[in-house]
Amino acid sequence: MQPPILPPVDSRPLRLTAHQVVLSKTKKFNLYLPPGFEITVAVQGLKRSRFMARSPDGRVFVTDMFNRTDIRKGAVYALDGFDTNSGKFNKVTPYLKNLRNPNSIAFYTDRQR
């Protein structure tokens, strides 16, 4: 059997466009995105969000470190009620609190076939 023939790789440089992200009056930064991509702040009030996962029931969970020096205030939040018009979640619910810098989150489903 012969290996599949792959299409040629597009070697043109990717042109990224700066999109300003405003977190507060004093916290702003540029995020460079490829054409056709947009970004909005979907939830505010978290400290150091790191990882997200969608649960089997469709909710989004996010891990949040409080800061690098306090390792007892980490949390996992459930984000609910995403509004496609505003690009924001309507509800942020603490799911687990007082964690030691939560890093990752995953869900296991035992699906029988």
Short mmCIF file of C-alpha atoms in Angstrom, two decimals:
data_model
loop_
_atom_site.label_atom_id
_atom_site.label_comp_id
_atom_site.label_asym_id
_atom_site.label_seq_id
_atom_site.Cartn_x
_atom_site.Cartn_y
_atom_site.Cartn_z
CA MET A 1 0.00 0.00 0.00
CA GLN A 2 1.32 3.45 -0.91
CA PRO A 3 1.27 6.32 1.59
CA PRO A 4 -1.40 8.97 0.96
CA ILE A 5 -0.48 11.97 -1.15
CA LEU A 6 -0.62 15.08 0.98
CA PRO A 7 -1.53 18.52 -0.38
CA PRO A 8 1.29 21.05 -0.60
CA VAL A 9 1.95 23.16 2.48
CA ASP A 10 1.09 26.85 2.22
CA SER A 11 4.39 28.51 3.08
CA ARG A 12 3.19 32.11 2.79
CA PRO A 13 3.68 34.11 6.00
CA LEU A 14 0.56 34.35 8.13
CA ARG A 15 -0.57 37.95 8.50
CA LEU A 16 -1.78 38.58 12.04
CA THR A 17 -3.90 41.56 13.05
CA ALA A 18 -3.74 43.24 16.46
CA HIS A 19 -6.98 43.09 18.48
CA GLN A 20 -7.00 45.14 21.67
CA VAL A 21 -8.31 43.32 24.73
CA VAL A 22 -9.50 45.66 27.49
CA LEU A 23 -9.68 44.09 30.95
CA SER A 24 -10.02 47.33 32.92
CA LYS A 25 -9.19 51.02 32.60
CA THR A 26 -5.53 50.27 33.26
CA LYS A 27 -5.17 46.71 31.91
CA LYS A 28 -5.10 46.46 28.13
CA PHE A 29 -3.07 44.37 25.72
CA ASN A 30 -2.96 43.37 22.06
CA LEU A 31 -3.64 39.83 20.96
CA TYR A 32 -2.58 39.06 17.40
CA LEU A 33 -5.06 36.92 15.47
CA PRO A 34 -5.24 35.52 11.94
CA PRO A 35 -7.76 36.98 9.47
CA GLY A 36 -11.37 36.06 10.22
CA PHE A 37 -10.86 35.60 13.96
CA GLU A 38 -12.27 37.91 16.65
CA ILE A 39 -11.94 37.91 20.42
CA THR A 40 -14.11 39.28 23.22
CA VAL A 41 -13.92 39.07 27.00
CA ALA A 42 -16.57 36.46 27.86
CA VAL A 43 -16.37 36.74 31.66
CA GLN A 44 -14.74 39.15 34.10
CA GLY A 45 -13.76 38.92 37.75
CA LEU A 46 -11.54 35.84 37.58
CA LYS A 47 -7.89 36.22 38.57
CA ARG A 48 -5.63 33.85 36.59
CA SER A 49 -7.79 31.59 34.45
CA ARG A 50 -5.79 28.83 32.83
CA PHE A 51 -7.82 25.92 31.47
CA MET A 52 -11.37 25.32 30.28
CA ALA A 53 -13.41 22.24 29.46
CA ARG A 54 -16.97 21.60 28.37
CA SER A 55 -18.81 19.19 30.64
CA PRO A 56 -21.00 16.40 29.28
CA ASP A 57 -24.08 18.51 30.11
CA GLY A 58 -22.75 21.40 27.98
CA ARG A 59 -21.55 23.79 30.69
CA VAL A 60 -18.09 25.35 30.53
CA PHE A 61 -15.80 24.94 33.53
CA VAL A 62 -12.68 27.05 34.04
CA THR A 63 -9.80 26.71 36.51
CA ASP A 64 -8.61 29.88 38.18
CA MET A 65 -5.45 30.46 40.20
CA PHE A 66 -5.80 33.37 42.61
CA ASN A 67 -2.21 34.47 42.13
CA ARG A 68 1.26 32.96 42.06
CA THR A 69 1.96 33.54 45.75
CA ASP A 70 -1.31 32.42 47.36
CA ILE A 71 -1.79 28.72 46.72
CA ARG A 72 -4.95 28.33 48.80
CA LYS A 73 -7.46 30.48 46.93
CA GLY A 74 -7.66 28.65 43.62
CA ALA A 75 -11.08 27.71 42.29
CA VAL A 76 -13.04 26.03 39.54
CA TYR A 77 -16.00 27.98 38.16
CA ALA A 78 -18.98 26.88 36.10
CA LEU A 79 -19.86 29.34 33.33
CA ASP A 80 -23.50 29.27 32.27
CA GLY A 81 -25.88 31.16 30.02
CA PHE A 82 -23.65 32.16 27.12
CA ASP A 83 -25.23 35.04 25.17
CA THR A 84 -24.20 34.80 21.52
CA ASN A 85 -25.15 38.45 20.89
CA SER A 86 -22.88 39.90 23.59
CA GLY A 87 -20.30 37.10 23.60
CA LYS A 88 -20.53 36.88 27.40
CA PHE A 89 -21.58 34.35 30.01
CA ASN A 90 -24.52 35.48 32.14
CA LYS A 91 -23.64 33.45 35.23
CA VAL A 92 -20.37 32.50 36.96
CA THR A 93 -20.80 29.97 39.77
CA PRO A 94 -18.02 28.78 42.09
CA TYR A 95 -17.90 24.99 41.76
CA LEU A 96 -14.82 24.15 43.87
CA LYS A 97 -13.02 26.62 46.14
CA ASN A 98 -9.84 26.84 48.27
CA LEU A 99 -7.79 24.78 45.84
CA ARG A 100 -4.03 24.73 45.48
CA ASN A 101 -3.48 26.34 42.06
CA PRO A 102 -5.75 24.17 39.91
CA ASN A 103 -4.12 23.60 36.55
CA SER A 104 -6.23 21.36 34.39
CA ILE A 105 -9.77 20.10 34.14
CA ALA A 106 -11.30 17.18 32.27
CA PHE A 107 -14.49 15.14 32.31
CA TYR A 108 -14.92 11.42 32.07
CA THR A 109 -18.06 9.85 30.68
CA ASP A 110 -18.68 6.14 30.85
CA ARG A 111 -20.54 5.59 27.61
CA GLN A 112 -21.70 2.10 26.99
CA ARG A 113 -22.25 1.12 23.39
#
